[in-house]
Amino acid sequence: MTQLQAARNGTVTGAMERVAERENVETAFVREQVADGQAVIPANVGHDSLDPMIIGREFGTKVNANIGNSEETSDLEGELAKLHTAVHYGADTVMDLSTGSDLDAIREANIEHSPVPIGTVPIYEAVKRVEEPSDITHELLLDVIEKQARQGVDYMTIHAGVLMEHLPLTDGRKTGIVSRGGSILAQWIEENGMENPLYTEFDEICGIFADYDVTFSLGDGLRPGSLADAGDEAQYAELDTLGELTRTAWDRGVQVMVEGPGHVPMDQVAEQVERQQRVCDGAPFYVLGPLVTDIAPGYDHITSAIGATEAARAGAAMLCYVTPKEHLGLPEQDDVRDGLAAYRIAAHSADVANGREGARAWDDALSEARYAFDWREQFDLALDPERAKSYHDQTLPGDNYKEARFCSMCGVDFCSMRIDQDAREDGEMADIETAGDERTDAGDSPAAEVNRPPVGTHDGASIPPGAVGDDG
Ligand code: SF4
C-alpha cells in the first residue's frame, strides 16, 4: 500500500509519524496533506536506510541535489563521495542522474547508503541500452522503470507530458527544448511518428509505482531554457497535460509532485507557481531554480537561488539546486557544496518570509551569538560551520581570538558592535537602551533549541574515503 492509499484509508504510517516529528506538526495533519495529494512522502518500500521526509507547501521548503556521473567523469567511489557531500551539506533528497558506466552499481550503492530519498530519470538508462534514442521500445522503458523501482528508487522523473501536438509549439523558441529527457522524447516522437511512450504507458507505470510506492516527479520536458521562452505556449500546454496526469496517478493511488522551470524573469516567477498549483490541484511543485537572468554562467547557483527564493515564497515545495557549473560542466564536490549552500539559503529565507514556525529562531540565535562575540557558537550555528570558521581563521587563527570583541573585517578600533556595547555600558546611550540588550546572551539560545540545519544529521552513514566529512 502506498503512503497515499494508507492516508486515504485513515492509517497513520510509521513514515508519517517520523515526518510529523521532524516537522514538529501533528500526525493527523501529515496524513491529511498526503491523503489530499498536497504533500508526498517519497519512500520506496525497499529503501531500508531511508529516514522519511515530506515535500509539500505546508512544510519546510526542501532542497534537492543532483549528482551522477557522465561518460567522461566519475566512478562509484566518486559518486558515493558526492552523495555524502550532498547529505552532509543538507540535501533533503538526491537525484542520481548518472549517464556514464556502472549505472546499476552506482544506483544500488546510492540507495544502500542514502538516508534521504533517491530520485532518478529512467529515460537516461533506456537511452544507454540502445544504439539510437529512437530505438527505445515501450517494453524497454517499462523494464527499466520496473527494475529501478525494485532497486529502491523513491521517486522518478517521468516526462509523460511531452506530447506530439506540443512539439510544433517549440519551433519559434530561442533555445528550443533544453530538458535532456524532453529532447530525447521529442526526437523519439518525431522519428517514430508515434505518441510519447511514457504518456501511452502511463497506466502501466502507475501500476509499477503503486507496487513499490514510487512517487512521480512529473517532468517538465518543455521547460524554458531562456528568459525569452518563459511562459510560452509549449510550456503551458505541457503543464495542462501534467495536471491531467496528476489526477490519473492520484486515481491509481500513486503520489505525485510536478517539476517546474527553468529560466523565468523574476516578475513572472510567482505567477508561474500559482498557475501550476491551480492546474495541478495543489500537487507539490518541485522547481529547478528558476534562473532569473541568462547572463551569468559560472554564477548560476546565484542567478537561480534568487528565483528559487521567489518560487518558494509563492508556494513551491522543493527546490532543485543549481551549481556554479550549470551550463558549463559536471559538478564536483565543491560545486555540490556551493550549490547546496545557495539553495539552503533560498529555502530558509522563504521559510522565514512565509512565517514557517521555528524558522526565524535560527536567525535570532545566530544574531545573538554574533552580538555577544561568541565566535564558537556563531560558527556552530552557521549554515556552513566549516566555511565560517575557516574564513575567520584565515586572519585570526589563534584560540585567543575566539573570545575577541572584533574581527579583521573592521579591526579592533573600528568594530561597531564593540563600540556600541562600550557606549551602552558607559551609559552614553542609556536613553536609547532597549529591552533587546537582555537577549544578547547566546547561552539563552543553545543550538539544540533552534531550527538547526540538518548538517551532520546523517554523519552515521558510511563515509567513502576522501569524501567531505571523512576525517580519516
Ligand atoms: S569587526 Fe566589524 S565585522 Fe567584525 S565583529 Fe566587529 S562589527 Fe562585526
Coordinates of C-alpha atoms and ligand atoms in Angstrom, one line a residue:
M1 CA 0.0 0.0 0.0
T2 CA 1.3 3.5 -0.9
Q3 CA 1.5 6.3 1.6
L4 CA -1.3 8.0 -0.3
Q5 CA -3.5 4.9 -0.1
A6 CA -2.8 4.5 3.6
A7 CA -3.5 8.1 4.3
R8 CA -6.8 7.9 2.4
N9 CA -7.7 4.8 4.5
G10 CA -7.1 6.9 7.6
T11 CA -4.0 5.0 8.5
V12 CA -1.0 6.8 10.1
T13 CA 2.1 5.0 8.9
G14 CA 5.5 4.9 10.6
A15 CA 6.8 7.3 7.9
M16 CA 4.0 9.8 8.7
E17 CA 4.9 9.6 12.4
R18 CA 8.6 10.2 11.7
V19 CA 7.8 13.1 9.3
A20 CA 5.5 14.7 11.9
E21 CA 8.3 14.5 14.4
R22 CA 10.8 16.1 12.0
E23 CA 8.4 18.9 11.0
N24 CA 7.1 19.4 14.5
V25 CA 3.4 19.1 13.4
E26 CA 0.5 16.7 14.3
T27 CA 0.5 13.3 12.6
A28 CA -3.1 13.9 11.6
F29 CA -2.1 17.0 9.6
V30 CA 0.6 15.0 7.8
R31 CA -2.0 12.2 7.0
E32 CA -4.5 14.8 5.7
Q33 CA -1.9 16.5 3.5
V34 CA -0.8 13.2 2.0
A35 CA -4.4 12.0 1.5
D36 CA -5.3 15.2 -0.4
G37 CA -2.2 14.9 -2.6
Q38 CA -0.9 18.2 -1.2
A39 CA 2.3 16.6 0.1
V40 CA 4.3 13.5 -0.7
I41 CA 6.5 11.2 1.3
P42 CA 8.8 9.6 -1.3
A43 CA 9.6 6.3 0.4
N44 CA 10.1 3.2 -1.7
V45 CA 9.2 0.1 0.3
G46 CA 12.6 -1.3 -0.5
H47 CA 14.7 1.7 0.7
D48 CA 15.8 0.4 4.1
S49 CA 18.2 3.1 5.1
L50 CA 15.7 5.9 4.4
D51 CA 14.8 8.5 7.1
P52 CA 11.4 9.6 5.8
M53 CA 10.8 13.2 4.9
I54 CA 7.9 15.1 3.4
I55 CA 7.5 17.5 0.5
G56 CA 4.6 20.0 0.4
R57 CA 4.0 23.7 0.6
E58 CA 2.7 23.4 4.2
F59 CA 6.0 22.0 5.4
G60 CA 9.6 23.3 5.4
T61 CA 10.9 24.1 2.0
K62 CA 13.1 21.2 0.8
V63 CA 16.3 21.2 -1.4
N64 CA 17.3 18.5 -3.9
A65 CA 20.9 18.0 -5.0
N66 CA 21.7 16.3 -8.4
I67 CA 24.7 14.1 -8.6
G68 CA 25.7 11.4 -11.1
N69 CA 28.4 10.5 -13.5
S70 CA 28.8 11.2 -17.2
E71 CA 30.7 9.2 -19.9
E72 CA 33.7 11.5 -19.3
T73 CA 34.0 11.6 -15.5
S74 CA 33.4 9.9 -12.1
D75 CA 33.2 6.4 -10.8
L76 CA 31.4 4.6 -8.0
E77 CA 33.7 5.9 -5.2
G78 CA 33.4 9.4 -6.6
E79 CA 29.6 9.2 -6.7
L80 CA 29.4 7.9 -3.2
A81 CA 31.6 10.8 -2.1
K82 CA 29.3 13.2 -3.9
L83 CA 26.3 11.6 -2.1
H84 CA 27.9 12.0 1.2
T85 CA 28.8 15.6 0.4
A86 CA 25.2 16.4 -0.6
V87 CA 23.8 14.8 2.6
H88 CA 26.4 16.4 4.7
Y89 CA 25.6 19.9 3.4
G90 CA 21.9 19.4 3.9
A91 CA 20.3 18.0 0.8
D92 CA 16.8 16.7 1.6
T93 CA 16.7 14.5 -1.5
V94 CA 19.3 13.5 -4.0
M95 CA 18.8 12.7 -7.7
D96 CA 21.2 10.2 -9.3
L97 CA 21.4 11.5 -12.9
S98 CA 24.2 9.2 -14.0
T99 CA 24.6 8.7 -17.7
G100 CA 28.1 7.0 -17.7
S101 CA 29.1 3.5 -16.8
D102 CA 28.1 1.2 -14.0
L103 CA 24.6 2.6 -13.7
D104 CA 23.2 -0.3 -11.7
A105 CA 26.1 -0.5 -9.2
I106 CA 26.1 3.3 -8.6
R107 CA 22.3 3.4 -8.1
E108 CA 22.2 0.4 -5.8
A109 CA 25.1 1.8 -3.7
N110 CA 23.5 5.2 -3.5
I111 CA 20.2 3.7 -2.3
E112 CA 22.0 1.5 0.2
H113 CA 23.9 4.4 1.7
S114 CA 21.4 7.2 1.5
P115 CA 19.2 8.3 4.4
V116 CA 17.4 10.7 2.0
P117 CA 15.1 9.8 -0.9
I118 CA 16.9 9.0 -4.1
G119 CA 15.4 10.1 -7.4
T120 CA 16.2 9.1 -11.0
V121 CA 15.3 9.8 -14.6
P122 CA 14.8 6.3 -16.1
I123 CA 14.9 7.5 -19.7
Y124 CA 18.6 8.1 -19.3
E125 CA 19.2 4.4 -18.7
A126 CA 16.9 3.5 -21.5
V127 CA 19.0 5.6 -23.9
K128 CA 22.1 3.9 -22.8
R129 CA 20.7 0.5 -23.7
V130 CA 20.0 1.2 -27.4
E131 CA 22.0 2.4 -30.4
E132 CA 19.8 5.4 -31.1
P133 CA 17.1 7.0 -28.8
S134 CA 14.5 6.2 -31.5
D135 CA 15.3 2.5 -30.9
I136 CA 13.8 2.7 -27.4
T137 CA 10.7 0.4 -27.1
H138 CA 7.7 0.6 -24.8
E139 CA 8.9 -2.7 -23.3
L140 CA 12.4 -1.4 -22.6
L141 CA 11.1 1.7 -20.9
L142 CA 8.8 -0.3 -18.6
D143 CA 11.6 -2.8 -17.9
V144 CA 14.0 0.0 -16.8
I145 CA 11.3 1.6 -14.7
E146 CA 10.4 -1.7 -13.0
K147 CA 14.0 -2.5 -12.3
Q148 CA 14.8 0.9 -10.8
A149 CA 11.6 0.6 -8.7
R150 CA 12.7 -2.8 -7.5
Q151 CA 16.2 -1.4 -6.7
G152 CA 14.5 1.1 -4.2
V153 CA 14.4 4.4 -6.1
D154 CA 12.0 6.7 -4.2
Y155 CA 10.9 9.0 -7.0
M156 CA 11.3 9.1 -10.7
T157 CA 11.1 11.9 -13.2
I158 CA 8.7 10.8 -15.9
H159 CA 8.4 13.2 -18.9
A160 CA 5.0 12.0 -19.8
G161 CA 3.7 15.5 -20.6
V162 CA 5.7 16.0 -23.8
L163 CA 3.1 15.2 -26.5
M164 CA 3.3 15.1 -30.2
E165 CA 0.9 18.1 -30.6
H166 CA 3.2 20.2 -28.3
L167 CA 6.3 19.9 -30.4
P168 CA 5.4 22.5 -33.1
L169 CA 4.8 25.0 -30.3
T170 CA 8.6 25.0 -29.6
D171 CA 9.5 26.0 -33.1
G172 CA 10.0 29.7 -32.6
R173 CA 11.9 29.4 -29.3
K174 CA 15.2 31.0 -28.7
T175 CA 16.7 27.9 -27.0
G176 CA 14.4 25.0 -28.3
I177 CA 14.0 22.0 -25.9
V178 CA 16.6 22.1 -23.1
S179 CA 15.5 19.3 -20.9
R180 CA 17.5 16.2 -21.6
G181 CA 14.5 13.9 -21.2
G182 CA 12.3 16.3 -23.2
S183 CA 14.8 16.4 -26.1
I184 CA 15.2 12.6 -26.2
L185 CA 11.4 12.1 -26.2
A186 CA 10.8 14.8 -28.9
Q187 CA 13.4 13.0 -31.1
W188 CA 11.7 9.7 -30.4
I189 CA 8.2 11.0 -31.3
E190 CA 9.4 12.6 -34.5
E191 CA 11.4 9.7 -35.7
N192 CA 8.8 7.0 -34.9
G193 CA 5.7 9.1 -35.7
M194 CA 4.1 7.9 -32.5
E195 CA 2.9 9.4 -29.3
N196 CA 5.3 9.7 -26.3
P197 CA 5.5 6.1 -24.8
L198 CA 5.7 7.5 -21.3
Y199 CA 2.2 9.0 -21.9
T200 CA 0.7 6.0 -23.6
E201 CA 2.1 3.6 -21.0
F202 CA 1.2 5.9 -18.1
D203 CA -1.3 3.4 -16.6
E204 CA 1.3 0.7 -16.6
I205 CA 3.8 3.0 -14.9
C206 CA 1.2 3.8 -12.3
G207 CA 0.9 0.1 -11.6
I208 CA 4.6 -0.3 -11.0
F209 CA 4.8 2.8 -8.9
A210 CA 1.9 1.6 -6.7
D211 CA 3.6 -1.7 -6.1
Y212 CA 6.8 -0.1 -4.7
D213 CA 5.4 3.2 -3.6
V214 CA 7.5 5.2 -6.1
T215 CA 6.5 8.9 -6.3
F216 CA 6.0 10.5 -9.6
S217 CA 8.1 13.6 -10.3
L218 CA 6.2 14.6 -13.5
G219 CA 9.0 16.1 -15.6
D220 CA 8.7 19.4 -17.5
G221 CA 10.4 18.3 -20.7
L222 CA 9.4 21.5 -22.4
R223 CA 10.6 23.9 -19.7
P224 CA 12.0 27.2 -20.9
G225 CA 15.8 27.3 -21.3
S226 CA 16.0 31.1 -21.5
L227 CA 14.1 34.1 -20.3
A228 CA 12.8 34.6 -23.9
D229 CA 11.0 31.3 -23.8
A230 CA 9.4 31.5 -20.3
G231 CA 5.7 31.1 -20.1
D232 CA 5.2 30.3 -23.8
E233 CA 2.5 28.1 -25.3
A234 CA 4.6 25.0 -25.3
Q235 CA 5.4 25.2 -21.6
Y236 CA 1.8 25.8 -20.6
A237 CA 0.4 23.1 -23.0
E238 CA 2.7 20.6 -21.3
L239 CA 1.6 21.9 -17.8
D240 CA -2.0 21.2 -18.7
T241 CA -1.1 17.6 -19.6
L242 CA 0.8 17.3 -16.3
G243 CA -2.4 18.4 -14.5
E244 CA -4.3 15.6 -16.3
L245 CA -1.6 13.1 -15.4
T246 CA -1.6 14.2 -11.8
R247 CA -5.2 13.3 -11.4
T248 CA -4.7 10.0 -13.2
A249 CA -1.9 9.0 -10.8
W250 CA -3.9 10.0 -7.8
D251 CA -6.8 7.8 -9.1
R252 CA -4.3 4.9 -9.1
G253 CA -3.2 5.6 -5.6
V254 CA 0.3 7.0 -6.6
Q255 CA 1.9 10.0 -5.0
V256 CA 2.8 12.9 -7.4
M257 CA 4.9 16.0 -7.5
V258 CA 5.3 18.2 -10.5
E259 CA 8.5 19.7 -11.9
G260 CA 8.9 23.3 -13.0
P261 CA 11.2 25.7 -14.8
G262 CA 14.0 26.5 -15.6
H263 CA 14.6 30.1 -16.7
V264 CA 12.0 32.7 -15.8
P265 CA 12.2 36.5 -15.3
M266 CA 11.8 37.5 -11.7
D267 CA 8.4 39.2 -12.2
Q268 CA 6.9 36.0 -13.7
V269 CA 8.0 33.5 -11.0
A270 CA 5.1 33.8 -8.6
E271 CA 2.6 33.8 -11.4
Q272 CA 4.1 30.5 -12.7
V273 CA 3.9 28.9 -9.3
E274 CA 0.3 29.9 -8.8
R275 CA -0.6 28.6 -12.2
Q276 CA 1.0 25.2 -11.5
Q277 CA -0.8 25.0 -8.2
R278 CA -4.1 25.8 -9.9
V279 CA -3.7 23.4 -12.9
C280 CA -2.3 20.5 -10.8
D281 CA -4.8 20.8 -7.9
G282 CA -2.1 21.7 -5.4
A283 CA 0.3 18.8 -6.1
P284 CA 3.7 19.8 -4.7
F285 CA 5.8 21.9 -7.1
Y286 CA 9.4 21.0 -7.5
V287 CA 11.3 23.7 -9.3
L288 CA 14.7 23.9 -10.9
G289 CA 15.8 27.4 -9.9
P290 CA 14.5 29.2 -11.9
L291 CA 17.3 31.3 -13.2
V292 CA 16.1 34.9 -13.3
T293 CA 18.8 36.0 -15.8
D294 CA 20.7 34.2 -18.5
I295 CA 23.9 36.3 -18.3
A296 CA 26.0 34.7 -15.6
P297 CA 27.4 31.3 -16.5
G298 CA 29.7 30.4 -13.6
Y299 CA 27.4 32.0 -11.1
D300 CA 24.1 30.2 -11.9
H301 CA 23.8 28.9 -8.3
I302 CA 23.2 32.6 -7.5
T303 CA 21.0 33.6 -10.5
S304 CA 18.8 30.5 -9.8
A305 CA 18.8 30.8 -6.0
I306 CA 17.2 34.2 -6.4
G307 CA 14.4 32.7 -8.5
A308 CA 14.1 29.7 -6.2
T309 CA 13.6 32.0 -3.2
E310 CA 10.8 33.8 -5.0
A311 CA 9.3 30.4 -6.1
A312 CA 9.3 29.0 -2.5
R313 CA 7.8 32.3 -1.3
A314 CA 5.0 31.7 -3.7
G315 CA 4.4 28.1 -2.8
A316 CA 7.0 25.8 -4.4
A317 CA 7.7 22.9 -2.1
M318 CA 11.1 21.7 -3.2
L319 CA 14.0 23.5 -4.9
C320 CA 16.3 21.6 -7.2
Y321 CA 19.7 23.1 -6.7
V322 CA 21.8 24.5 -9.5
T323 CA 25.6 24.6 -9.1
P324 CA 28.2 27.1 -10.4
K325 CA 28.9 24.6 -13.1
E326 CA 25.4 24.8 -14.7
H327 CA 25.7 25.0 -18.5
L328 CA 29.4 24.5 -18.2
G329 CA 30.4 21.1 -16.8
L330 CA 29.7 18.2 -14.4
P331 CA 29.7 19.4 -10.8
E332 CA 32.4 18.2 -8.5
Q333 CA 32.3 18.1 -4.7
D334 CA 33.0 21.8 -4.1
D335 CA 30.3 22.7 -6.6
V336 CA 27.8 20.5 -4.8
R337 CA 28.7 22.3 -1.6
D338 CA 28.3 25.8 -3.1
G339 CA 25.0 24.9 -4.8
L340 CA 23.6 23.5 -1.7
A341 CA 24.6 26.5 0.4
A342 CA 22.9 28.8 -2.1
Y343 CA 19.7 26.7 -2.1
R344 CA 19.5 26.2 1.6
I345 CA 19.7 30.0 2.0
A346 CA 16.9 30.3 -0.6
A347 CA 14.7 27.7 1.2
H348 CA 15.4 29.1 4.6
S349 CA 14.8 32.7 3.5
A350 CA 11.5 31.8 2.0
D351 CA 10.5 29.8 5.2
V352 CA 11.3 32.9 7.3
A353 CA 9.3 35.2 5.0
N354 CA 6.4 32.7 4.9
G355 CA 6.3 32.7 8.7
R356 CA 7.2 29.0 9.0
E357 CA 7.1 28.1 12.6
G358 CA 10.6 27.9 14.2
A359 CA 12.4 29.2 11.1
R360 CA 13.3 32.7 12.5
A361 CA 14.6 31.2 15.8
W362 CA 17.8 30.1 13.9
D363 CA 18.5 33.7 12.6
D364 CA 17.8 35.2 16.1
A365 CA 20.1 32.7 17.8
L366 CA 22.9 33.4 15.4
S367 CA 22.5 37.2 15.7
E368 CA 22.6 36.9 19.5
A369 CA 25.8 34.9 19.3
R370 CA 27.3 37.4 16.9
Y371 CA 26.5 40.4 19.1
A372 CA 27.8 38.5 22.1
F373 CA 31.1 37.9 20.3
D374 CA 30.6 34.2 21.0
W375 CA 32.5 33.0 17.9
R376 CA 32.3 29.3 18.6
E377 CA 28.5 29.5 18.9
Q378 CA 28.4 31.6 15.8
F379 CA 30.4 29.0 13.8
D380 CA 28.2 26.2 15.3
L381 CA 25.0 27.9 14.2
A382 CA 26.3 28.9 10.8
L383 CA 24.7 27.3 7.7
D384 CA 28.2 26.0 6.8
P385 CA 30.1 25.9 10.1
E386 CA 33.3 24.7 8.4
R387 CA 33.5 27.6 6.0
A388 CA 32.6 30.2 8.6
K389 CA 35.4 29.0 10.9
S390 CA 37.9 28.7 8.2
Y391 CA 37.3 32.3 6.9
H392 CA 37.6 33.6 10.4
D393 CA 40.8 31.6 11.0
Q394 CA 42.4 32.9 7.8
T395 CA 43.3 36.2 9.5
L396 CA 42.8 35.4 13.2
P397 CA 43.7 31.8 13.7
G398 CA 44.6 31.8 17.4
D399 CA 42.3 30.4 20.1
N400 CA 42.5 33.7 21.9
Y401 CA 40.6 35.3 19.0
K402 CA 37.6 33.1 19.8
E403 CA 37.0 35.5 22.7
A404 CA 37.9 38.7 20.8
R405 CA 35.5 41.6 20.6
F406 CA 36.3 42.3 17.0
C407 CA 37.4 40.5 13.8
S408 CA 39.6 41.5 11.0
M409 CA 36.8 43.0 8.9
C410 CA 36.6 46.3 10.7
G411 CA 39.6 45.8 13.0
V412 CA 39.9 46.4 16.7
D413 CA 39.5 50.1 16.7
F414 CA 36.5 50.2 14.3
C415 CA 34.4 47.3 15.5
S416 CA 31.0 48.8 15.5
M417 CA 29.4 46.2 17.8
R418 CA 32.2 46.6 20.4
I419 CA 31.9 50.5 20.2
D420 CA 28.1 50.2 20.5
Q421 CA 28.4 47.9 23.5
D422 CA 31.0 50.0 25.3
A423 CA 28.9 53.1 24.7
R424 CA 25.9 51.4 26.3
E425 CA 28.0 50.2 29.2
D426 CA 29.3 53.7 29.7
G427 CA 25.8 55.0 29.9
E428 CA 26.2 57.3 27.0
M429 CA 23.3 55.7 25.2
A430 CA 21.2 55.0 28.3
D431 CA 18.3 57.0 26.9
I432 CA 18.0 54.6 23.9
E433 CA 18.5 51.4 25.8
T434 CA 16.1 48.8 24.8
A435 CA 15.0 45.5 26.3
G436 CA 16.8 43.8 23.5
D437 CA 20.1 44.0 25.4
E438 CA 18.9 41.2 27.6
R439 CA 18.8 38.9 24.6
T440 CA 22.5 39.1 23.8
D441 CA 23.4 36.1 25.9
A442 CA 23.9 33.3 23.4
G443 CA 23.6 30.8 26.2
D444 CA 19.9 31.5 26.2
S445 CA 19.6 30.1 22.7
P446 CA 21.6 26.9 22.5
A447 CA 22.0 25.5 19.1
A448 CA 20.0 22.4 20.0
E449 CA 16.9 24.5 20.7
V450 CA 16.7 26.3 17.4
N451 CA 15.8 25.1 14.0
R452 CA 19.2 23.7 13.3
P453 CA 20.2 22.8 9.8
P454 CA 20.4 19.1 9.1
V455 CA 24.1 19.3 8.6
G456 CA 25.8 16.4 10.2
T457 CA 22.4 14.7 11.0
H458 CA 23.5 11.8 8.9
D459 CA 27.1 11.5 9.9
G460 CA 26.4 8.0 10.9
A461 CA 26.1 7.0 7.2
S462 CA 29.2 5.3 5.9
I463 CA 31.7 7.8 4.6
P464 CA 33.6 6.9 1.5
P465 CA 37.4 7.6 1.6
G466 CA 38.1 11.2 0.6
A467 CA 34.6 12.5 0.9
V468 CA 33.9 15.7 2.7
G469 CA 33.4 14.9 6.4
D470 CA 35.8 11.9 6.2
D471 CA 38.4 12.7 8.9
G472 CA 40.3 9.5 8.4
Ligands
SF4_1 S1 35.0 44.0 13.5 FE1 33.2 44.5 12.2 S2 32.6 42.6 11.3 FE2 34.0 42.0 12.9 S3 32.7 41.6 14.7 FE3 33.2 43.8 14.8 S4 31.5 44.8 13.7 FE4 31.4 42.7 13.2

